[in-house]
Short mmCIF file of C-alpha atoms in Angstrom, two decimals:
data_model
loop_
_atom_site.label_atom_id
_atom_site.label_comp_id
_atom_site.label_asym_id
_atom_site.label_seq_id
_atom_site.Cartn_x
_atom_site.Cartn_y
_atom_site.Cartn_z
CA MET A 45 17.03 -5.82 25.82
CA ARG A 46 14.19 -5.26 23.30
CA LYS A 47 12.79 -8.06 21.24
CA PHE A 48 11.38 -7.72 17.68
CA ILE A 49 9.91 -10.28 15.15
CA LEU A 50 11.31 -9.48 11.64
CA VAL A 51 8.82 -10.51 9.12
CA TYR A 52 10.74 -10.91 5.64
CA ASN A 53 9.55 -11.79 2.24
CA PRO A 54 12.66 -13.61 0.60
CA ILE A 55 11.26 -12.94 -2.95
CA SER A 56 10.16 -9.27 -2.80
CA GLY A 57 11.90 -6.73 -4.96
CA ASP A 58 15.26 -8.25 -6.32
CA ALA A 59 14.99 -10.89 -3.91
CA SER A 60 18.45 -9.82 -2.39
CA PHE A 61 17.35 -9.16 1.24
CA LYS A 62 17.74 -12.57 2.34
CA PHE A 63 21.58 -12.28 1.71
CA LYS A 64 21.57 -9.20 4.17
CA LEU A 65 19.85 -10.91 6.96
CA ASP A 66 22.97 -11.57 9.00
CA ASN A 67 23.81 -7.95 8.71
CA VAL A 68 20.58 -6.82 9.78
CA ILE A 69 20.83 -9.10 12.95
CA GLU A 70 24.06 -7.55 13.71
CA ALA A 71 22.95 -4.26 13.37
CA PHE A 72 20.08 -4.50 15.61
CA GLN A 73 22.25 -6.44 18.25
CA LYS A 74 24.56 -3.47 18.23
CA GLU A 75 21.40 -1.50 19.57
CA ASP A 76 20.80 -3.89 22.26
CA CYS A 77 17.86 -5.44 20.40
CA ILE A 78 17.23 -9.30 19.49
CA ILE A 79 15.54 -10.14 16.12
CA ILE A 80 13.63 -13.37 15.48
CA PRO A 81 13.23 -13.63 11.97
CA LEU A 82 10.36 -15.17 10.26
CA ARG A 83 10.57 -15.88 6.47
CA VAL A 84 7.15 -15.72 4.70
CA SER A 85 6.55 -16.04 1.02
CA ASN A 86 2.67 -16.36 0.66
CA GLU A 87 -0.61 -15.48 2.90
CA GLN A 88 -0.61 -18.81 4.64
CA GLU A 89 2.87 -18.36 5.92
CA SER A 90 2.31 -15.06 7.02
CA ASP A 91 -0.21 -16.03 9.61
CA ALA A 92 2.46 -17.83 11.49
CA PHE A 93 3.86 -14.69 12.93
CA ILE A 94 0.74 -14.26 14.79
CA MET A 95 1.62 -17.19 16.84
CA LEU A 96 4.86 -15.90 17.50
CA VAL A 97 3.41 -12.67 18.83
CA LYS A 98 1.11 -14.49 21.11
CA GLU A 99 3.82 -16.83 22.44
CA ILE A 100 6.61 -14.13 22.89
CA ALA A 101 6.48 -10.87 24.35
CA VAL A 102 7.92 -8.79 21.75
CA ASP A 103 8.37 -4.76 21.63
CA GLY A 104 7.21 -4.60 18.06
CA ILE A 105 7.13 -6.10 14.44
CA ILE A 106 9.59 -5.39 11.64
CA VAL A 107 8.41 -5.94 7.97
CA SER A 108 11.01 -6.30 5.18
CA GLY A 109 9.15 -6.49 1.90
CA GLY A 110 7.07 -4.26 -0.66
CA ASP A 111 3.61 -2.97 -0.11
CA GLY A 112 2.20 -6.23 -0.55
CA THR A 113 4.00 -7.81 2.44
CA ILE A 114 3.19 -4.98 4.69
CA HIS A 115 -0.49 -5.40 3.66
CA SER A 116 -0.61 -8.76 4.53
CA VAL A 117 1.14 -8.30 8.18
CA ILE A 118 -1.24 -5.15 8.89
CA ASN A 119 -4.33 -7.43 8.03
CA ASN A 120 -3.15 -10.06 10.32
CA MET A 121 -2.39 -7.78 13.13
CA LEU A 122 -5.72 -5.96 12.94
CA ARG A 123 -7.75 -9.38 12.54
CA GLN A 124 -5.99 -10.49 15.81
CA GLU A 125 -6.25 -7.12 17.64
CA ILE A 126 -2.41 -7.00 18.02
CA ASP A 127 -1.52 -3.25 18.63
CA LEU A 128 2.29 -3.23 18.45
CA PRO A 129 4.60 -0.57 16.71
CA LEU A 130 5.54 -1.63 13.19
CA GLY A 131 8.86 -1.06 11.72
CA ILE A 132 9.44 -1.00 7.75
CA ILE A 133 12.43 -2.12 5.98
CA PRO A 134 11.60 -1.33 2.12
CA SER A 135 12.72 -3.98 -0.02
CA GLY A 136 9.92 -4.79 -2.56
CA THR A 137 9.30 -3.87 -6.02
CA SER A 138 6.74 -1.23 -4.94
CA ASN A 139 7.51 0.77 -1.82
CA ASP A 140 5.05 3.62 -2.06
CA PHE A 141 4.18 4.04 1.69
CA ALA A 142 7.87 3.59 2.77
CA ALA A 143 8.57 6.40 0.28
CA TYR A 144 5.98 8.59 1.76
CA LEU A 145 7.23 7.97 5.01
CA GLN A 146 10.70 8.91 3.72
CA LEU A 147 12.27 5.59 4.91
CA ASP A 148 15.72 4.77 3.27
CA LYS A 149 16.50 1.39 1.77
CA ASN A 150 19.89 1.57 3.60
CA ILE A 151 19.90 -0.82 6.48
CA ASP A 152 21.91 1.05 9.02
CA THR A 153 19.18 4.02 8.47
CA CYS A 154 16.15 1.75 8.92
CA VAL A 155 17.70 0.17 12.12
CA GLU A 156 18.38 3.59 13.50
CA THR A 157 14.87 4.59 12.65
CA ILE A 158 13.20 1.67 14.29
CA THR A 159 15.41 1.83 17.42
CA LYS A 160 15.94 5.71 17.95
CA GLY A 161 13.14 7.21 15.71
CA GLN A 162 9.60 8.60 16.50
CA ARG A 163 6.42 6.63 16.54
CA LYS A 164 3.53 7.90 14.67
CA ARG A 165 -0.12 6.52 14.88
CA ILE A 166 -1.67 6.33 11.34
CA ASP A 167 -4.99 5.87 9.67
CA VAL A 168 -6.06 2.59 8.23
CA GLY A 169 -8.74 2.14 5.39
CA LYS A 170 -11.22 -0.85 5.67
CA VAL A 171 -12.92 -2.18 2.57
CA ASN A 172 -15.71 -4.63 3.20
CA ASP A 173 -13.84 -7.30 5.54
CA GLU A 174 -10.28 -6.20 4.61
CA TYR A 175 -7.92 -3.63 5.31
CA PHE A 176 -5.37 -1.38 3.44
CA PHE A 177 -2.83 0.99 4.56
CA ASN A 178 -1.92 2.94 1.54
CA VAL A 179 -4.51 2.71 -1.51
CA ALA A 180 -7.61 0.98 -2.73
CA SER A 181 -8.28 0.97 -6.23
CA ALA A 182 -10.14 -0.34 -9.23
CA GLY A 183 -10.20 0.03 -13.01
CA LEU A 184 -7.58 1.12 -15.50
CA MET A 185 -4.20 -0.41 -14.30
CA THR A 186 -5.04 -2.08 -11.25
CA SER A 187 -4.66 -5.57 -12.85
CA VAL A 188 -1.06 -4.72 -13.80
CA ALA A 189 0.60 -5.65 -10.69
CA HIS A 190 -1.15 -9.01 -10.55
CA ASN A 191 -0.21 -9.98 -14.28
CA ALA A 192 3.40 -8.48 -14.67
CA ASP A 193 5.88 -11.41 -14.92
CA SER A 194 7.43 -12.04 -11.76
CA MET A 195 10.89 -12.54 -13.24
CA LEU A 196 10.52 -9.24 -15.21
CA LYS A 197 9.46 -7.47 -11.83
CA ASN A 198 12.60 -8.73 -10.24
CA THR A 199 14.78 -7.58 -12.93
CA LEU A 200 13.13 -4.18 -13.95
CA GLY A 201 11.21 -3.37 -10.87
CA LYS A 202 8.63 -0.78 -11.22
CA ILE A 203 9.35 -0.31 -14.98
CA ALA A 204 8.08 -3.75 -15.35
CA TYR A 205 4.59 -2.35 -14.36
CA TYR A 206 4.63 0.70 -16.53
CA LEU A 207 5.65 -1.69 -19.59
CA LYS A 208 2.67 -4.04 -18.84
CA GLY A 209 0.21 -1.13 -18.23
CA LEU A 210 1.24 0.80 -21.67
CA GLY A 211 0.91 -2.60 -23.48
CA GLU A 212 -2.78 -2.85 -22.38
CA LEU A 213 -3.89 0.58 -22.83
CA PRO A 214 -5.65 -0.21 -26.23
CA ASN A 215 -7.82 -2.71 -24.43
CA PHE A 216 -8.87 -0.48 -21.63
CA LYS A 217 -12.59 0.65 -21.34
CA ALA A 218 -14.56 2.93 -19.12
CA LEU A 219 -16.88 1.41 -16.56
CA LYS A 220 -20.10 3.01 -15.22
CA MET A 221 -19.53 3.32 -11.68
CA ARG A 222 -21.77 4.98 -8.78
CA ILE A 223 -19.55 6.42 -6.04
CA ILE A 224 -21.26 7.61 -2.74
CA THR A 225 -19.69 9.65 -0.20
CA GLU A 226 -21.33 11.34 2.87
CA GLN A 227 -21.20 14.58 0.87
CA GLN A 228 -22.09 13.60 -2.93
CA ILE A 229 -23.00 11.04 -5.23
CA ILE A 230 -21.05 10.63 -8.48
CA GLU A 231 -22.39 8.55 -11.48
CA GLU A 232 -19.85 8.62 -14.26
CA ASP A 233 -18.06 6.42 -16.90
CA ILE A 234 -14.67 6.07 -15.42
CA PHE A 235 -11.22 4.48 -16.21
CA LEU A 236 -10.02 4.38 -12.47
CA PHE A 237 -10.34 5.24 -9.03
CA LEU A 238 -8.01 5.43 -6.22
CA ILE A 239 -8.77 5.73 -2.67
CA MET A 240 -5.70 6.77 -0.94
CA ASN A 241 -4.29 7.24 2.57
CA SER A 242 -0.78 8.54 1.79
CA GLY A 243 -1.22 10.10 -1.76
CA THR A 244 1.90 8.19 -2.81
CA VAL A 245 0.82 5.56 -5.53
CA GLY A 246 2.73 3.73 -8.33
CA GLY A 247 5.71 5.83 -7.69
CA PHE A 248 3.89 9.10 -8.16
CA PRO A 249 4.56 10.96 -5.26
CA ASN A 250 1.93 13.86 -5.25
CA LEU A 251 -1.07 12.49 -6.64
CA VAL A 252 -2.91 14.35 -3.69
CA PRO A 253 -0.49 16.81 -2.37
CA HIS A 254 -2.63 17.50 0.66
CA ALA A 255 -3.07 13.93 1.77
CA LYS A 256 -2.26 12.88 5.22
CA ILE A 257 -2.12 9.65 6.84
CA ASP A 258 -3.48 10.69 10.16
CA ASP A 259 -6.18 13.29 9.25
CA GLY A 260 -9.07 10.87 9.57
CA LYS A 261 -9.87 11.16 5.78
CA LEU A 262 -9.50 9.29 2.81
CA ASP A 263 -8.41 11.01 -0.50
CA VAL A 264 -10.06 9.99 -3.72
CA LEU A 265 -8.83 10.38 -7.21
CA ILE A 266 -11.32 9.68 -10.07
CA VAL A 267 -10.11 9.61 -13.53
CA LYS A 268 -13.21 10.01 -15.94
CA LYS A 269 -13.57 8.66 -19.53
CA CYS A 270 -11.62 10.01 -22.37
CA ASN A 271 -10.05 9.20 -25.54
CA LEU A 272 -6.65 7.57 -25.87
CA PRO A 273 -4.46 10.77 -26.87
CA GLU A 274 -6.20 12.62 -23.79
CA LEU A 275 -5.33 9.61 -21.59
CA MET A 276 -1.76 9.85 -22.56
CA SER A 277 -1.71 13.73 -22.05
CA LEU A 278 -3.23 12.73 -18.57
CA PHE A 279 -0.45 10.58 -17.69
CA ILE A 280 2.15 13.12 -18.36
CA SER A 281 0.05 15.69 -16.16
CA PHE A 282 0.45 13.08 -13.33
CA LEU A 283 4.24 13.10 -13.77
CA LYS A 284 4.18 16.81 -13.55
CA GLY A 285 1.95 17.04 -10.69
CA ILE A 286 -0.78 19.08 -12.54
CA HIS A 287 -3.33 16.41 -12.97
CA CYS A 288 -5.83 18.00 -10.67
CA ASN A 289 -6.49 20.69 -12.92
CA SER A 290 -7.71 18.18 -15.69
CA LYS A 291 -11.43 18.19 -16.43
CA TYR A 292 -11.11 14.34 -16.55
CA VAL A 293 -9.98 14.22 -12.84
CA THR A 294 -12.00 14.56 -9.86
CA CYS A 295 -10.51 14.71 -6.34
CA LEU A 296 -12.36 14.62 -3.08
CA GLN A 297 -11.98 13.61 0.64
CA ALA A 298 -14.34 11.48 2.62
CA GLU A 299 -14.70 9.19 5.79
CA THR A 300 -16.95 6.71 4.17
CA ILE A 301 -17.28 5.67 0.36
CA TYR A 302 -19.57 3.25 -1.24
CA ILE A 303 -18.74 2.00 -4.95
CA GLU A 304 -20.77 -0.14 -7.14
CA CYS A 305 -20.58 -1.03 -10.63
CA ALA A 306 -23.03 -2.93 -13.11
CA GLU A 307 -20.07 -5.18 -14.39
CA GLU A 308 -18.00 -7.59 -12.35
CA VAL A 309 -14.82 -5.62 -11.28
CA GLU A 310 -12.24 -6.51 -9.07
CA SER A 311 -10.44 -4.21 -6.66
CA ASP A 312 -6.69 -3.86 -5.59
CA LEU A 313 -5.68 -3.13 -2.14
CA ASP A 314 -2.03 -2.13 -1.74
CA GLY A 315 -1.02 -3.82 -4.84
CA GLU A 316 -2.69 -7.19 -3.77
CA LEU A 317 -6.01 -8.57 -5.04
CA GLY A 318 -9.05 -7.36 -3.22
CA PRO A 319 -12.56 -8.01 -3.08
CA LYS A 320 -15.10 -7.46 -5.99
CA LEU A 321 -17.35 -4.54 -6.25
CA PRO A 322 -19.34 -3.40 -4.71
CA LEU A 323 -16.98 -1.80 -1.93
CA SER A 324 -17.91 -0.28 1.30
CA VAL A 325 -14.95 1.70 2.28
CA THR A 326 -14.29 3.44 5.78
CA ILE A 327 -11.65 4.99 7.67
CA LEU A 328 -10.32 3.78 10.84
CA PRO A 329 -8.38 6.84 12.39
CA ARG A 330 -4.97 6.41 14.04
CA LYS A 331 -5.56 2.55 14.29
CA ILE A 332 -1.92 1.35 13.92
CA GLU A 333 1.64 2.94 15.16
CA VAL A 334 4.57 3.07 12.95
CA PHE A 335 8.23 3.85 13.42
CA CYS A 336 9.39 6.84 11.20
CA SER A 337 12.41 9.19 11.05
#
């Protein structure tokens, strides 16, 4: 009988997962698996599963929550050098990585993926002393996830981010940044940069169509300074998937990236507050293993 630790965030998304917990346990028991649930709602509590992993010989770790909860679990795993397969039950406001992996929110489907599906080793990005599995960013829109009202997020989901972002558009300004990769140096006034692993960010599925999570490369998307009408037009092109043709967008691949800015700027890692610039970013090829369909 296999054993899994289930790390779940009771306030992720619409906060309904906790009411499905018994159904989840039952579904895994039918597949001859024991589930050890661990409730976490903040960074301090998420450390607790490390103690369980060390005390109990488990076959894997399952995370129920959004990208932020997965981010916290992966950071704890890598800091403690825990190499166990990771299963995901998407239940957050933002489930970009699960969407890229085509993981369904349906409980029975998730259980089947974890108990009968394939395993895949994926890359992880490292920023200074922290890790990210999907995206590191700074500039335009990166503060939206942290400033959006939690009640609004639980009610409206990802729409709350877009409403918050649209309301702040007139206040955005370009930042003079220097971006250095192993192949080039870019010095531009930019609104935003995204360093992506999967290419799915903010609900946009094809920001970088050729991005792969196991190619040993990071995909960088840079949005250069433009006026407000041009910026609005650019967002429409994101929806249509034609943004890479814009003169205001630069796309590139790199294994190492260094980013600095004369102003004090905070970064965002998988929707969570990250370190301030400058950032030293590297790729860790095939660092963790995930269950996938």
